């Protein structure tokens, strides 16, 4: 029986052959993602199908496919993606605003912005505007509503 080297059983995970291959795959994905993003058109120049294809590529090259699969199966994400793909829902911020807020939906919006399917916007300002609209609507007294509206 051949004795094993001490370092082979105690080598940190970062130095193993599997980890090296994993880093090479991840680097290749990052390079490919960078090339595909530089070739992609701006959101106004692409169709909804092209934008969804960019989303599909981004999901397919994710570092954690199991996490992506779980996210895609969330009840607040999968019907929205199905509606977008079928053309039943427009690929706009306004169409997504009509849906109930949820963290997975917020993440979907961020991913759609990152792949260029949606234009960037200040989400904090949009949330503030929604809050203020609700606050004004909740005031029963017209005088108080006027004061808050100024």
PDB file of C-alpha atoms in Angstrom:
ATOM      1  CA  UNK A   1       0.000   0.000   0.000  1.00  0.00           C
ATOM      2  CA  UNK A   2       1.345   3.372  -1.047  1.00  0.00           C
ATOM      3  CA  UNK A   3       1.379   5.992   1.727  1.00  0.00           C
ATOM      4  CA  UNK A   4      -0.689   9.107   1.010  1.00  0.00           C
ATOM      5  CA  UNK A   5       0.945  12.465   1.177  1.00  0.00           C
ATOM      6  CA  UNK A   6      -0.135  14.531   4.142  1.00  0.00           C
ATOM      7  CA  UNK A   7      -1.195  17.485   1.993  1.00  0.00           C
ATOM      8  CA  UNK A   8      -3.507  15.423  -0.256  1.00  0.00           C
ATOM      9  CA  UNK A   9      -5.931  14.742   2.554  1.00  0.00           C
ATOM     10  CA  UNK A  10      -5.526  18.113   4.239  1.00  0.00           C
ATOM     11  CA  UNK A  11      -5.315  20.410   1.234  1.00  0.00           C
ATOM     12  CA  UNK A  12      -7.647  23.377   1.406  1.00  0.00           C
ATOM     13  CA  UNK A  13     -10.562  23.143  -0.974  1.00  0.00           C
ATOM     14  CA  UNK A  14      -9.262  26.133  -2.965  1.00  0.00           C
ATOM     15  CA  UNK A  15      -6.202  24.140  -4.070  1.00  0.00           C
ATOM     16  CA  UNK A  16      -7.849  20.938  -5.221  1.00  0.00           C
ATOM     17  CA  UNK A  17      -8.165  20.007  -8.887  1.00  0.00           C
ATOM     18  CA  UNK A  18     -11.971  20.266  -8.675  1.00  0.00           C
ATOM     19  CA  UNK A  19     -11.752  23.795  -7.321  1.00  0.00           C
ATOM     20  CA  UNK A  20      -9.305  24.752 -10.065  1.00  0.00           C
ATOM     21  CA  UNK A  21     -11.688  23.440 -12.741  1.00  0.00           C
ATOM     22  CA  UNK A  22     -14.591  25.250 -11.064  1.00  0.00           C
ATOM     23  CA  UNK A  23     -12.675  28.553 -11.106  1.00  0.00           C
ATOM     24  CA  UNK A  24     -11.814  28.055 -14.789  1.00  0.00           C
ATOM     25  CA  UNK A  25     -15.480  27.400 -15.656  1.00  0.00           C
ATOM     26  CA  UNK A  26     -16.577  30.486 -13.721  1.00  0.00           C
ATOM     27  CA  UNK A  27     -13.943  32.634 -15.417  1.00  0.00           C
ATOM     28  CA  UNK A  28     -15.092  31.341 -18.798  1.00  0.00           C
ATOM     29  CA  UNK A  29     -18.710  32.175 -17.972  1.00  0.00           C
ATOM     30  CA  UNK A  30     -17.743  35.681 -16.887  1.00  0.00           C
ATOM     31  CA  UNK A  31     -15.803  36.234 -20.118  1.00  0.00           C
ATOM     32  CA  UNK A  32     -18.673  34.908 -22.235  1.00  0.00           C
ATOM     33  CA  UNK A  33     -21.178  37.029 -20.307  1.00  0.00           C
ATOM     34  CA  UNK A  34     -19.010  40.108 -20.874  1.00  0.00           C
ATOM     35  CA  UNK A  35     -18.764  39.414 -24.611  1.00  0.00           C
ATOM     36  CA  UNK A  36     -22.482  38.814 -24.984  1.00  0.00           C
ATOM     37  CA  UNK A  37     -23.339  41.990 -23.064  1.00  0.00           C
ATOM     38  CA  UNK A  38     -21.066  44.083 -25.254  1.00  0.00           C
ATOM     39  CA  UNK A  39     -22.780  42.691 -28.375  1.00  0.00           C
ATOM     40  CA  UNK A  40     -26.299  43.224 -27.080  1.00  0.00           C
ATOM     41  CA  UNK A  41     -28.383  46.143 -28.261  1.00  0.00           C
ATOM     42  CA  UNK A  42     -29.920  48.766 -26.032  1.00  0.00           C
ATOM     43  CA  UNK A  43     -33.390  47.979 -24.556  1.00  0.00           C
ATOM     44  CA  UNK A  44     -35.180  50.337 -26.958  1.00  0.00           C
ATOM     45  CA  UNK A  45     -33.563  48.585 -29.931  1.00  0.00           C
ATOM     46  CA  UNK A  46     -34.497  45.038 -28.864  1.00  0.00           C
ATOM     47  CA  UNK A  47     -37.772  43.189 -28.950  1.00  0.00           C
ATOM     48  CA  UNK A  48     -39.299  41.603 -25.869  1.00  0.00           C
ATOM     49  CA  UNK A  49     -38.238  38.187 -27.192  1.00  0.00           C
ATOM     50  CA  UNK A  50     -34.631  39.370 -27.502  1.00  0.00           C
ATOM     51  CA  UNK A  51     -34.710  40.757 -23.978  1.00  0.00           C
ATOM     52  CA  UNK A  52     -36.093  37.508 -22.611  1.00  0.00           C
ATOM     53  CA  UNK A  53     -33.409  35.599 -24.505  1.00  0.00           C
ATOM     54  CA  UNK A  54     -30.781  37.731 -22.755  1.00  0.00           C
ATOM     55  CA  UNK A  55     -32.468  36.857 -19.449  1.00  0.00           C
ATOM     56  CA  UNK A  56     -32.425  33.152 -20.336  1.00  0.00           C
ATOM     57  CA  UNK A  57     -28.701  33.298 -21.128  1.00  0.00           C
ATOM     58  CA  UNK A  58     -28.007  35.083 -17.856  1.00  0.00           C
ATOM     59  CA  UNK A  59     -29.919  32.470 -15.870  1.00  0.00           C
ATOM     60  CA  UNK A  60     -28.316  29.593 -17.803  1.00  0.00           C
ATOM     61  CA  UNK A  61     -24.803  30.818 -16.987  1.00  0.00           C
ATOM     62  CA  UNK A  62     -25.375  31.512 -13.322  1.00  0.00           C
ATOM     63  CA  UNK A  63     -22.839  30.209 -10.842  1.00  0.00           C
ATOM     64  CA  UNK A  64     -25.522  28.508  -8.740  1.00  0.00           C
ATOM     65  CA  UNK A  65     -28.018  26.731 -11.019  1.00  0.00           C
ATOM     66  CA  UNK A  66     -29.977  25.167  -8.155  1.00  0.00           C
ATOM     67  CA  UNK A  67     -30.622  28.593  -6.635  1.00  0.00           C
ATOM     68  CA  UNK A  68     -31.734  29.892 -10.041  1.00  0.00           C
ATOM     69  CA  UNK A  69     -34.109  26.933 -10.437  1.00  0.00           C
ATOM     70  CA  UNK A  70     -35.650  27.575  -7.001  1.00  0.00           C
ATOM     71  CA  UNK A  71     -36.051  31.249  -7.834  1.00  0.00           C
ATOM     72  CA  UNK A  72     -37.721  30.457 -11.164  1.00  0.00           C
ATOM     73  CA  UNK A  73     -40.229  28.199  -9.394  1.00  0.00           C
ATOM     74  CA  UNK A  74     -41.366  30.904  -6.966  1.00  0.00           C
ATOM     75  CA  UNK A  75     -45.082  31.682  -7.307  1.00  0.00           C
ATOM     76  CA  UNK A  76     -44.391  35.379  -7.800  1.00  0.00           C
ATOM     77  CA  UNK A  77     -41.829  34.823 -10.587  1.00  0.00           C
ATOM     78  CA  UNK A  78     -42.863  31.932 -12.838  1.00  0.00           C
ATOM     79  CA  UNK A  79     -46.325  33.291 -13.805  1.00  0.00           C
ATOM     80  CA  UNK A  80     -44.825  36.700 -14.561  1.00  0.00           C
ATOM     81  CA  UNK A  81     -42.156  35.198 -16.805  1.00  0.00           C
ATOM     82  CA  UNK A  82     -44.792  33.050 -18.534  1.00  0.00           C
ATOM     83  CA  UNK A  83     -46.950  36.132 -19.155  1.00  0.00           C
ATOM     84  CA  UNK A  84     -43.964  38.085 -20.478  1.00  0.00           C
ATOM     85  CA  UNK A  85     -42.974  35.239 -22.804  1.00  0.00           C
ATOM     86  CA  UNK A  86     -46.545  34.798 -24.098  1.00  0.00           C
ATOM     87  CA  UNK A  87     -46.989  38.534 -24.625  1.00  0.00           C
ATOM     88  CA  UNK A  88     -49.837  38.783 -22.104  1.00  0.00           C
ATOM     89  CA  UNK A  89     -47.863  41.302 -20.056  1.00  0.00           C
ATOM     90  CA  UNK A  90     -45.784  44.169 -21.426  1.00  0.00           C
ATOM     91  CA  UNK A  91     -42.098  44.225 -20.554  1.00  0.00           C
ATOM     92  CA  UNK A  92     -42.219  47.577 -18.755  1.00  0.00           C
ATOM     93  CA  UNK A  93     -41.726  48.905 -15.257  1.00  0.00           C
ATOM     94  CA  UNK A  94     -45.379  49.961 -15.195  1.00  0.00           C
ATOM     95  CA  UNK A  95     -46.566  46.417 -15.916  1.00  0.00           C
ATOM     96  CA  UNK A  96     -44.398  45.075 -13.084  1.00  0.00           C
ATOM     97  CA  UNK A  97     -45.603  47.871 -10.780  1.00  0.00           C
ATOM     98  CA  UNK A  98     -49.161  46.586 -11.171  1.00  0.00           C
ATOM     99  CA  UNK A  99     -48.143  43.322  -9.480  1.00  0.00           C
ATOM    100  CA  UNK A 100     -47.999  42.895  -5.691  1.00  0.00           C
ATOM    101  CA  UNK A 101     -44.590  43.669  -4.213  1.00  0.00           C
ATOM    102  CA  UNK A 102     -42.403  40.738  -3.201  1.00  0.00           C
ATOM    103  CA  UNK A 103     -38.655  40.221  -2.857  1.00  0.00           C
ATOM    104  CA  UNK A 104     -38.509  37.683  -5.743  1.00  0.00           C
ATOM    105  CA  UNK A 105     -40.329  40.139  -8.015  1.00  0.00           C
ATOM    106  CA  UNK A 106     -37.937  42.926  -7.010  1.00  0.00           C
ATOM    107  CA  UNK A 107     -35.046  40.606  -7.867  1.00  0.00           C
ATOM    108  CA  UNK A 108     -36.649  39.821 -11.248  1.00  0.00           C
ATOM    109  CA  UNK A 109     -36.855  43.543 -11.955  1.00  0.00           C
ATOM    110  CA  UNK A 110     -33.167  43.979 -11.043  1.00  0.00           C
ATOM    111  CA  UNK A 111     -32.163  41.093 -13.285  1.00  0.00           C
ATOM    112  CA  UNK A 112     -34.236  42.488 -16.174  1.00  0.00           C
ATOM    113  CA  UNK A 113     -32.503  45.848 -15.732  1.00  0.00           C
ATOM    114  CA  UNK A 114     -29.059  44.206 -15.567  1.00  0.00           C
ATOM    115  CA  UNK A 115     -29.568  42.295 -18.838  1.00  0.00           C
ATOM    116  CA  UNK A 116     -30.860  45.449 -20.533  1.00  0.00           C
ATOM    117  CA  UNK A 117     -34.495  44.362 -20.847  1.00  0.00           C
ATOM    118  CA  UNK A 118     -35.724  47.298 -18.744  1.00  0.00           C
ATOM    119  CA  UNK A 119     -34.296  50.798 -18.442  1.00  0.00           C
ATOM    120  CA  UNK A 120     -32.764  51.818 -15.129  1.00  0.00           C
ATOM    121  CA  UNK A 121     -34.833  53.864 -12.696  1.00  0.00           C
ATOM    122  CA  UNK A 122     -34.573  55.041  -9.112  1.00  0.00           C
ATOM    123  CA  UNK A 123     -36.499  52.379  -7.183  1.00  0.00           C
ATOM    124  CA  UNK A 124     -36.219  54.288  -3.903  1.00  0.00           C
ATOM    125  CA  UNK A 125     -37.950  57.308  -5.446  1.00  0.00           C
ATOM    126  CA  UNK A 126     -40.716  55.118  -6.872  1.00  0.00           C
ATOM    127  CA  UNK A 127     -41.301  53.530  -3.439  1.00  0.00           C
ATOM    128  CA  UNK A 128     -41.392  56.966  -1.820  1.00  0.00           C
ATOM    129  CA  UNK A 129     -43.942  58.216  -4.363  1.00  0.00           C
ATOM    130  CA  UNK A 130     -46.145  55.146  -3.729  1.00  0.00           C
ATOM    131  CA  UNK A 131     -45.916  55.657   0.026  1.00  0.00           C
ATOM    132  CA  UNK A 132     -46.846  59.340  -0.237  1.00  0.00           C
ATOM    133  CA  UNK A 133     -49.765  58.591  -2.555  1.00  0.00           C
ATOM    134  CA  UNK A 134     -51.078  56.060  -0.044  1.00  0.00           C
ATOM    135  CA  UNK A 135     -50.546  58.465   2.843  1.00  0.00           C
ATOM    136  CA  UNK A 136     -52.479  61.234   1.100  1.00  0.00           C
ATOM    137  CA  UNK A 137     -55.285  58.858   0.169  1.00  0.00           C
ATOM    138  CA  UNK A 138     -55.566  57.656   3.776  1.00  0.00           C
ATOM    139  CA  UNK A 139     -56.277  61.160   5.118  1.00  0.00           C
ATOM    140  CA  UNK A 140     -60.018  61.623   5.624  1.00  0.00           C
ATOM    141  CA  UNK A 141     -59.931  65.336   6.449  1.00  0.00           C
ATOM    142  CA  UNK A 142     -59.606  67.471   3.262  1.00  0.00           C
ATOM    143  CA  UNK A 143     -57.770  70.207   5.184  1.00  0.00           C
ATOM    144  CA  UNK A 144     -55.101  67.769   6.377  1.00  0.00           C
ATOM    145  CA  UNK A 145     -54.816  66.377   2.868  1.00  0.00           C
ATOM    146  CA  UNK A 146     -54.170  69.903   1.526  1.00  0.00           C
ATOM    147  CA  UNK A 147     -51.483  70.514   4.156  1.00  0.00           C
ATOM    148  CA  UNK A 148     -49.749  67.229   3.353  1.00  0.00           C
ATOM    149  CA  UNK A 149     -50.056  67.820  -0.384  1.00  0.00           C
ATOM    150  CA  UNK A 150     -48.174  71.134  -0.256  1.00  0.00           C
TER     151      UNK A 150
END
